[in-house]
């Protein structure tokens, strides 16, 4: 059906308009979460996509803690008249019909525009949710980059500290073993080593 070729957002808006009296704003918020997740799962088309493959549909159901399997969803859709054969991809409309147990015939024949005011409010809500998600995603990326930089800095610090301690241990051992000349030489090297200012290490620990 041409409805399933629309973007996930357009499909959700159509679904919401068809069943607004049953869903209301609470249902609208759930739908917007579904639209957002579909966009994440559709790596190729993102928000412009209309469907996902069955494996992604399974991950979708798992993400929202749905007990229904993809096979059970297909059976529900088949009994509702939404599909006749096994679909290659799963549009969000199919997921919504199965989730809310709605009539396929009622959905595709629903008159759009009867709830214009509610629909406009719902669309505005969706845009707010999408904007908030993008902002949160950007913050998460910044945090991940900062954490990665911190890990690199800590690894570098540990390498410097290990090298410093290894040299201290090696010179200490040499200053206590061998002949007098070699011991004195090692003692001098150790004194110089310990007298050096390990500034990078101190700065990193402050």
PDB file of C-alpha atoms in Angstrom:
ATOM      1  CA  UNK A   1       0.000   0.000   0.000  1.00  0.00           C
ATOM      2  CA  UNK A   2       1.176   3.519  -0.780  1.00  0.00           C
ATOM      3  CA  UNK A   3       0.887   4.394   2.916  1.00  0.00           C
ATOM      4  CA  UNK A   4       3.804   2.075   3.681  1.00  0.00           C
ATOM      5  CA  UNK A   5       5.972   3.915   1.142  1.00  0.00           C
ATOM      6  CA  UNK A   6       5.724   7.157   3.107  1.00  0.00           C
ATOM      7  CA  UNK A   7       8.438   8.090   5.590  1.00  0.00           C
ATOM      8  CA  UNK A   8       8.111   6.651   9.079  1.00  0.00           C
ATOM      9  CA  UNK A   9       7.122  10.055  10.383  1.00  0.00           C
ATOM     10  CA  UNK A  10       4.389  10.410   7.750  1.00  0.00           C
ATOM     11  CA  UNK A  11       3.135   6.899   8.477  1.00  0.00           C
ATOM     12  CA  UNK A  12       3.033   7.637  12.200  1.00  0.00           C
ATOM     13  CA  UNK A  13       1.147  10.880  11.629  1.00  0.00           C
ATOM     14  CA  UNK A  14      -1.366   9.028   9.432  1.00  0.00           C
ATOM     15  CA  UNK A  15      -1.784   6.336  12.087  1.00  0.00           C
ATOM     16  CA  UNK A  16      -2.131   8.917  14.820  1.00  0.00           C
ATOM     17  CA  UNK A  17      -4.746  10.865  12.903  1.00  0.00           C
ATOM     18  CA  UNK A  18      -6.724   7.692  12.188  1.00  0.00           C
ATOM     19  CA  UNK A  19      -6.812   6.589  15.829  1.00  0.00           C
ATOM     20  CA  UNK A  20      -6.376   9.846  17.713  1.00  0.00           C
ATOM     21  CA  UNK A  21      -9.427   9.253  19.907  1.00  0.00           C
ATOM     22  CA  UNK A  22      -7.895   6.005  21.138  1.00  0.00           C
ATOM     23  CA  UNK A  23      -4.282   7.099  21.336  1.00  0.00           C
ATOM     24  CA  UNK A  24      -4.306  10.774  22.326  1.00  0.00           C
ATOM     25  CA  UNK A  25      -1.144  12.572  23.383  1.00  0.00           C
ATOM     26  CA  UNK A  26       0.118   9.655  25.457  1.00  0.00           C
ATOM     27  CA  UNK A  27      -0.021   7.387  22.451  1.00  0.00           C
ATOM     28  CA  UNK A  28       1.514  10.121  20.323  1.00  0.00           C
ATOM     29  CA  UNK A  29       4.586  10.218  22.547  1.00  0.00           C
ATOM     30  CA  UNK A  30       5.023   6.465  22.138  1.00  0.00           C
ATOM     31  CA  UNK A  31       4.687   6.756  18.373  1.00  0.00           C
ATOM     32  CA  UNK A  32       7.351   9.446  18.251  1.00  0.00           C
ATOM     33  CA  UNK A  33       9.712   7.188  20.170  1.00  0.00           C
ATOM     34  CA  UNK A  34       9.020   4.450  17.632  1.00  0.00           C
ATOM     35  CA  UNK A  35       9.717   6.801  14.726  1.00  0.00           C
ATOM     36  CA  UNK A  36      13.001   7.844  16.307  1.00  0.00           C
ATOM     37  CA  UNK A  37      14.076   4.227  16.819  1.00  0.00           C
ATOM     38  CA  UNK A  38      13.171   3.287  13.251  1.00  0.00           C
ATOM     39  CA  UNK A  39      15.375   6.128  12.034  1.00  0.00           C
ATOM     40  CA  UNK A  40      18.263   4.777  14.125  1.00  0.00           C
ATOM     41  CA  UNK A  41      17.815   1.249  12.796  1.00  0.00           C
ATOM     42  CA  UNK A  42      17.609   2.354   9.176  1.00  0.00           C
ATOM     43  CA  UNK A  43      21.314   2.989   8.654  1.00  0.00           C
ATOM     44  CA  UNK A  44      20.876   3.735   4.968  1.00  0.00           C
ATOM     45  CA  UNK A  45      17.951   6.165   4.962  1.00  0.00           C
ATOM     46  CA  UNK A  46      17.641   7.343   8.571  1.00  0.00           C
ATOM     47  CA  UNK A  47      14.678   9.647   9.142  1.00  0.00           C
ATOM     48  CA  UNK A  48      13.820   9.521   5.426  1.00  0.00           C
ATOM     49  CA  UNK A  49      13.263   5.760   5.560  1.00  0.00           C
ATOM     50  CA  UNK A  50       9.927   3.989   5.559  1.00  0.00           C
ATOM     51  CA  UNK A  51      10.780   0.446   6.663  1.00  0.00           C
ATOM     52  CA  UNK A  52      13.494  -1.835   8.055  1.00  0.00           C
ATOM     53  CA  UNK A  53      14.456  -5.447   7.400  1.00  0.00           C
ATOM     54  CA  UNK A  54      13.122  -8.210   9.625  1.00  0.00           C
ATOM     55  CA  UNK A  55      16.278  -8.409  11.730  1.00  0.00           C
ATOM     56  CA  UNK A  56      16.020  -4.698  12.506  1.00  0.00           C
ATOM     57  CA  UNK A  57      12.299  -5.120  13.173  1.00  0.00           C
ATOM     58  CA  UNK A  58      13.223  -7.794  15.725  1.00  0.00           C
ATOM     59  CA  UNK A  59      15.694  -5.379  17.374  1.00  0.00           C
ATOM     60  CA  UNK A  60      12.944  -2.746  17.346  1.00  0.00           C
ATOM     61  CA  UNK A  61      10.581  -5.043  19.236  1.00  0.00           C
ATOM     62  CA  UNK A  62      13.319  -6.017  21.689  1.00  0.00           C
ATOM     63  CA  UNK A  63      14.207  -2.373  22.338  1.00  0.00           C
ATOM     64  CA  UNK A  64      10.653  -1.634  23.460  1.00  0.00           C
ATOM     65  CA  UNK A  65      10.469  -4.851  25.504  1.00  0.00           C
ATOM     66  CA  UNK A  66       7.780  -6.322  23.267  1.00  0.00           C
ATOM     67  CA  UNK A  67       7.107 -10.020  23.813  1.00  0.00           C
ATOM     68  CA  UNK A  68       5.772 -10.381  20.255  1.00  0.00           C
ATOM     69  CA  UNK A  69       8.197 -11.976  17.828  1.00  0.00           C
ATOM     70  CA  UNK A  70       8.492 -10.951  14.193  1.00  0.00           C
ATOM     71  CA  UNK A  71       6.749 -14.191  13.192  1.00  0.00           C
ATOM     72  CA  UNK A  72       3.865 -13.470  15.550  1.00  0.00           C
ATOM     73  CA  UNK A  73       3.707  -9.965  14.155  1.00  0.00           C
ATOM     74  CA  UNK A  74       3.452 -11.371  10.623  1.00  0.00           C
ATOM     75  CA  UNK A  75       0.615 -13.653  11.713  1.00  0.00           C
ATOM     76  CA  UNK A  76      -1.198 -10.682  13.243  1.00  0.00           C
ATOM     77  CA  UNK A  77      -0.738  -8.624  10.086  1.00  0.00           C
ATOM     78  CA  UNK A  78      -1.853 -11.503   7.889  1.00  0.00           C
ATOM     79  CA  UNK A  79      -5.032 -11.996   9.899  1.00  0.00           C
ATOM     80  CA  UNK A  80      -5.656  -8.234   9.758  1.00  0.00           C
ATOM     81  CA  UNK A  81      -5.334  -8.272   5.976  1.00  0.00           C
ATOM     82  CA  UNK A  82      -2.277  -6.046   5.941  1.00  0.00           C
ATOM     83  CA  UNK A  83      -0.079  -8.633   4.212  1.00  0.00           C
ATOM     84  CA  UNK A  84      -0.578 -11.787   2.190  1.00  0.00           C
ATOM     85  CA  UNK A  85       3.011 -12.987   1.773  1.00  0.00           C
ATOM     86  CA  UNK A  86       6.144 -12.627   3.851  1.00  0.00           C
ATOM     87  CA  UNK A  87       7.304  -9.020   3.368  1.00  0.00           C
ATOM     88  CA  UNK A  88      10.899  -8.243   2.495  1.00  0.00           C
ATOM     89  CA  UNK A  89      10.879  -5.181   4.742  1.00  0.00           C
ATOM     90  CA  UNK A  90       8.729  -4.115   7.663  1.00  0.00           C
ATOM     91  CA  UNK A  91       7.256  -0.588   7.526  1.00  0.00           C
ATOM     92  CA  UNK A  92       6.470   1.155  10.774  1.00  0.00           C
ATOM     93  CA  UNK A  93       2.770   0.956   9.890  1.00  0.00           C
ATOM     94  CA  UNK A  94       2.902  -2.837  10.243  1.00  0.00           C
ATOM     95  CA  UNK A  95       4.600  -2.542  13.614  1.00  0.00           C
ATOM     96  CA  UNK A  96       1.997  -0.046  14.807  1.00  0.00           C
ATOM     97  CA  UNK A  97      -0.946  -2.189  13.672  1.00  0.00           C
ATOM     98  CA  UNK A  98       0.467  -5.176  15.519  1.00  0.00           C
ATOM     99  CA  UNK A  99       1.417  -3.142  18.588  1.00  0.00           C
ATOM    100  CA  UNK A 100      -1.931  -1.364  19.005  1.00  0.00           C
ATOM    101  CA  UNK A 101      -4.056  -4.158  17.484  1.00  0.00           C
ATOM    102  CA  UNK A 102      -5.762  -1.842  14.998  1.00  0.00           C
ATOM    103  CA  UNK A 103      -7.670  -2.542  11.805  1.00  0.00           C
ATOM    104  CA  UNK A 104      -5.683  -2.300   8.595  1.00  0.00           C
ATOM    105  CA  UNK A 105      -8.829  -1.467   6.624  1.00  0.00           C
ATOM    106  CA  UNK A 106      -9.769   1.311   9.032  1.00  0.00           C
ATOM    107  CA  UNK A 107      -6.261   2.718   8.846  1.00  0.00           C
ATOM    108  CA  UNK A 108      -5.853   2.844   5.070  1.00  0.00           C
ATOM    109  CA  UNK A 109      -9.339   4.285   4.594  1.00  0.00           C
ATOM    110  CA  UNK A 110      -9.035   6.862   7.370  1.00  0.00           C
ATOM    111  CA  UNK A 111      -9.857  10.424   6.365  1.00  0.00           C
ATOM    112  CA  UNK A 112      -6.880  12.628   7.078  1.00  0.00           C
ATOM    113  CA  UNK A 113      -7.474  16.113   8.420  1.00  0.00           C
ATOM    114  CA  UNK A 114     -10.407  15.493  10.751  1.00  0.00           C
ATOM    115  CA  UNK A 115      -8.179  16.156  13.744  1.00  0.00           C
ATOM    116  CA  UNK A 116      -6.183  19.009  12.269  1.00  0.00           C
ATOM    117  CA  UNK A 117      -5.617  20.812  15.569  1.00  0.00           C
ATOM    118  CA  UNK A 118      -4.585  17.664  17.435  1.00  0.00           C
ATOM    119  CA  UNK A 119      -2.465  16.587  14.500  1.00  0.00           C
ATOM    120  CA  UNK A 120      -0.608  19.878  14.378  1.00  0.00           C
ATOM    121  CA  UNK A 121       0.100  19.624  18.079  1.00  0.00           C
ATOM    122  CA  UNK A 122       1.286  16.059  17.664  1.00  0.00           C
ATOM    123  CA  UNK A 123       3.592  16.995  14.798  1.00  0.00           C
ATOM    124  CA  UNK A 124       5.029  19.837  16.860  1.00  0.00           C
ATOM    125  CA  UNK A 125       5.619  17.379  19.683  1.00  0.00           C
ATOM    126  CA  UNK A 126       7.420  15.032  17.303  1.00  0.00           C
ATOM    127  CA  UNK A 127       9.692  17.810  16.102  1.00  0.00           C
ATOM    128  CA  UNK A 128      10.527  18.691  19.712  1.00  0.00           C
ATOM    129  CA  UNK A 129      11.366  15.064  20.492  1.00  0.00           C
ATOM    130  CA  UNK A 130      13.536  14.774  17.381  1.00  0.00           C
ATOM    131  CA  UNK A 131      15.349  18.021  18.188  1.00  0.00           C
ATOM    132  CA  UNK A 132      15.942  16.888  21.766  1.00  0.00           C
ATOM    133  CA  UNK A 133      17.278  13.562  20.528  1.00  0.00           C
ATOM    134  CA  UNK A 134      19.698  15.209  18.101  1.00  0.00           C
ATOM    135  CA  UNK A 135      20.949  17.517  20.841  1.00  0.00           C
ATOM    136  CA  UNK A 136      21.368  14.584  23.222  1.00  0.00           C
ATOM    137  CA  UNK A 137      23.134  12.554  20.534  1.00  0.00           C
ATOM    138  CA  UNK A 138      25.548  15.422  19.879  1.00  0.00           C
ATOM    139  CA  UNK A 139      26.309  15.680  23.609  1.00  0.00           C
ATOM    140  CA  UNK A 140      26.878  11.931  23.788  1.00  0.00           C
ATOM    141  CA  UNK A 141      29.357  12.155  20.908  1.00  0.00           C
ATOM    142  CA  UNK A 142      31.197  15.026  22.596  1.00  0.00           C
ATOM    143  CA  UNK A 143      31.318  13.056  25.859  1.00  0.00           C
ATOM    144  CA  UNK A 144      32.586   9.946  24.065  1.00  0.00           C
ATOM    145  CA  UNK A 145      35.338  11.996  22.391  1.00  0.00           C
ATOM    146  CA  UNK A 146      36.324  13.537  25.725  1.00  0.00           C
ATOM    147  CA  UNK A 147      36.416  10.111  27.385  1.00  0.00           C
ATOM    148  CA  UNK A 148      38.553   8.717  24.568  1.00  0.00           C
ATOM    149  CA  UNK A 149      40.996  11.621  24.942  1.00  0.00           C
ATOM    150  CA  UNK A 150      41.123  11.059  28.694  1.00  0.00           C
ATOM    151  CA  UNK A 151      41.878   7.369  28.187  1.00  0.00           C
ATOM    152  CA  UNK A 152      44.701   8.238  25.775  1.00  0.00           C
ATOM    153  CA  UNK A 153      46.137  10.724  28.262  1.00  0.00           C
ATOM    154  CA  UNK A 154      45.940   8.221  31.105  1.00  0.00           C
ATOM    155  CA  UNK A 155      47.611   5.545  28.985  1.00  0.00           C
ATOM    156  CA  UNK A 156      50.411   7.967  28.090  1.00  0.00           C
ATOM    157  CA  UNK A 157      50.821   8.959  31.725  1.00  0.00           C
ATOM    158  CA  UNK A 158      51.008   5.323  32.810  1.00  0.00           C
ATOM    159  CA  UNK A 159      53.615   4.575  30.141  1.00  0.00           C
ATOM    160  CA  UNK A 160      55.760   7.508  31.327  1.00  0.00           C
ATOM    161  CA  UNK A 161      55.322   6.514  34.938  1.00  0.00           C
ATOM    162  CA  UNK A 162      56.201   2.887  34.225  1.00  0.00           C
ATOM    163  CA  UNK A 163      59.309   3.948  32.323  1.00  0.00           C
ATOM    164  CA  UNK A 164      60.365   6.254  35.167  1.00  0.00           C
ATOM    165  CA  UNK A 165      59.861   3.548  37.796  1.00  0.00           C
ATOM    166  CA  UNK A 166      61.599   0.920  35.664  1.00  0.00           C
ATOM    167  CA  UNK A 167      64.645   3.149  35.261  1.00  0.00           C
ATOM    168  CA  UNK A 168      64.692   3.885  38.996  1.00  0.00           C
ATOM    169  CA  UNK A 169      64.554   0.182  39.806  1.00  0.00           C
ATOM    170  CA  UNK A 170      67.224  -0.676  37.250  1.00  0.00           C
ATOM    171  CA  UNK A 171      69.687   1.984  38.458  1.00  0.00           C
ATOM    172  CA  UNK A 172      69.014   1.124  42.089  1.00  0.00           C
ATOM    173  CA  UNK A 173      69.860  -2.499  41.412  1.00  0.00           C
ATOM    174  CA  UNK A 174      73.026  -1.569  39.502  1.00  0.00           C
ATOM    175  CA  UNK A 175      74.132   0.718  42.353  1.00  0.00           C
ATOM    176  CA  UNK A 176      73.991  -2.224  44.751  1.00  0.00           C
ATOM    177  CA  UNK A 177      75.661  -4.876  42.585  1.00  0.00           C
ATOM    178  CA  UNK A 178      78.927  -5.275  40.695  1.00  0.00           C
ATOM    179  CA  UNK A 179      82.255  -3.551  41.184  1.00  0.00           C
ATOM    180  CA  UNK A 180      82.902  -0.283  42.981  1.00  0.00           C
ATOM    181  CA  UNK A 181      83.274   1.716  39.769  1.00  0.00           C
ATOM    182  CA  UNK A 182      80.057   0.411  38.237  1.00  0.00           C
ATOM    183  CA  UNK A 183      78.178   0.884  41.512  1.00  0.00           C
ATOM    184  CA  UNK A 184      79.373   4.486  41.862  1.00  0.00           C
ATOM    185  CA  UNK A 185      78.483   5.196  38.257  1.00  0.00           C
ATOM    186  CA  UNK A 186      75.013   3.764  38.786  1.00  0.00           C
ATOM    187  CA  UNK A 187      74.610   5.783  42.002  1.00  0.00           C
ATOM    188  CA  UNK A 188      75.448   8.988  40.140  1.00  0.00           C
ATOM    189  CA  UNK A 189      73.016   8.124  37.354  1.00  0.00           C
ATOM    190  CA  UNK A 190      70.347   7.281  39.919  1.00  0.00           C
ATOM    191  CA  UNK A 191      70.892  10.560  41.750  1.00  0.00           C
ATOM    192  CA  UNK A 192      70.603  12.490  38.491  1.00  0.00           C
ATOM    193  CA  UNK A 193      67.511  10.497  37.535  1.00  0.00           C
ATOM    194  CA  UNK A 194      65.803  11.114  40.880  1.00  0.00           C
ATOM    195  CA  UNK A 195      66.825  14.725  40.754  1.00  0.00           C
ATOM    196  CA  UNK A 196      65.111  15.290  37.454  1.00  0.00           C
ATOM    197  CA  UNK A 197      61.789  17.063  37.591  1.00  0.00           C
ATOM    198  CA  UNK A 198      59.123  14.671  36.294  1.00  0.00           C
ATOM    199  CA  UNK A 199      56.920  17.687  35.529  1.00  0.00           C
ATOM    200  CA  UNK A 200      54.526  15.986  33.072  1.00  0.00           C
ATOM    201  CA  UNK A 201      53.769  13.293  35.632  1.00  0.00           C
ATOM    202  CA  UNK A 202      53.140  15.805  38.396  1.00  0.00           C
ATOM    203  CA  UNK A 203      50.957  17.976  36.219  1.00  0.00           C
ATOM    204  CA  UNK A 204      48.887  15.017  35.092  1.00  0.00           C
ATOM    205  CA  UNK A 205      48.237  13.952  38.670  1.00  0.00           C
ATOM    206  CA  UNK A 206      47.272  17.385  39.946  1.00  0.00           C
TER     207      UNK A 206
END
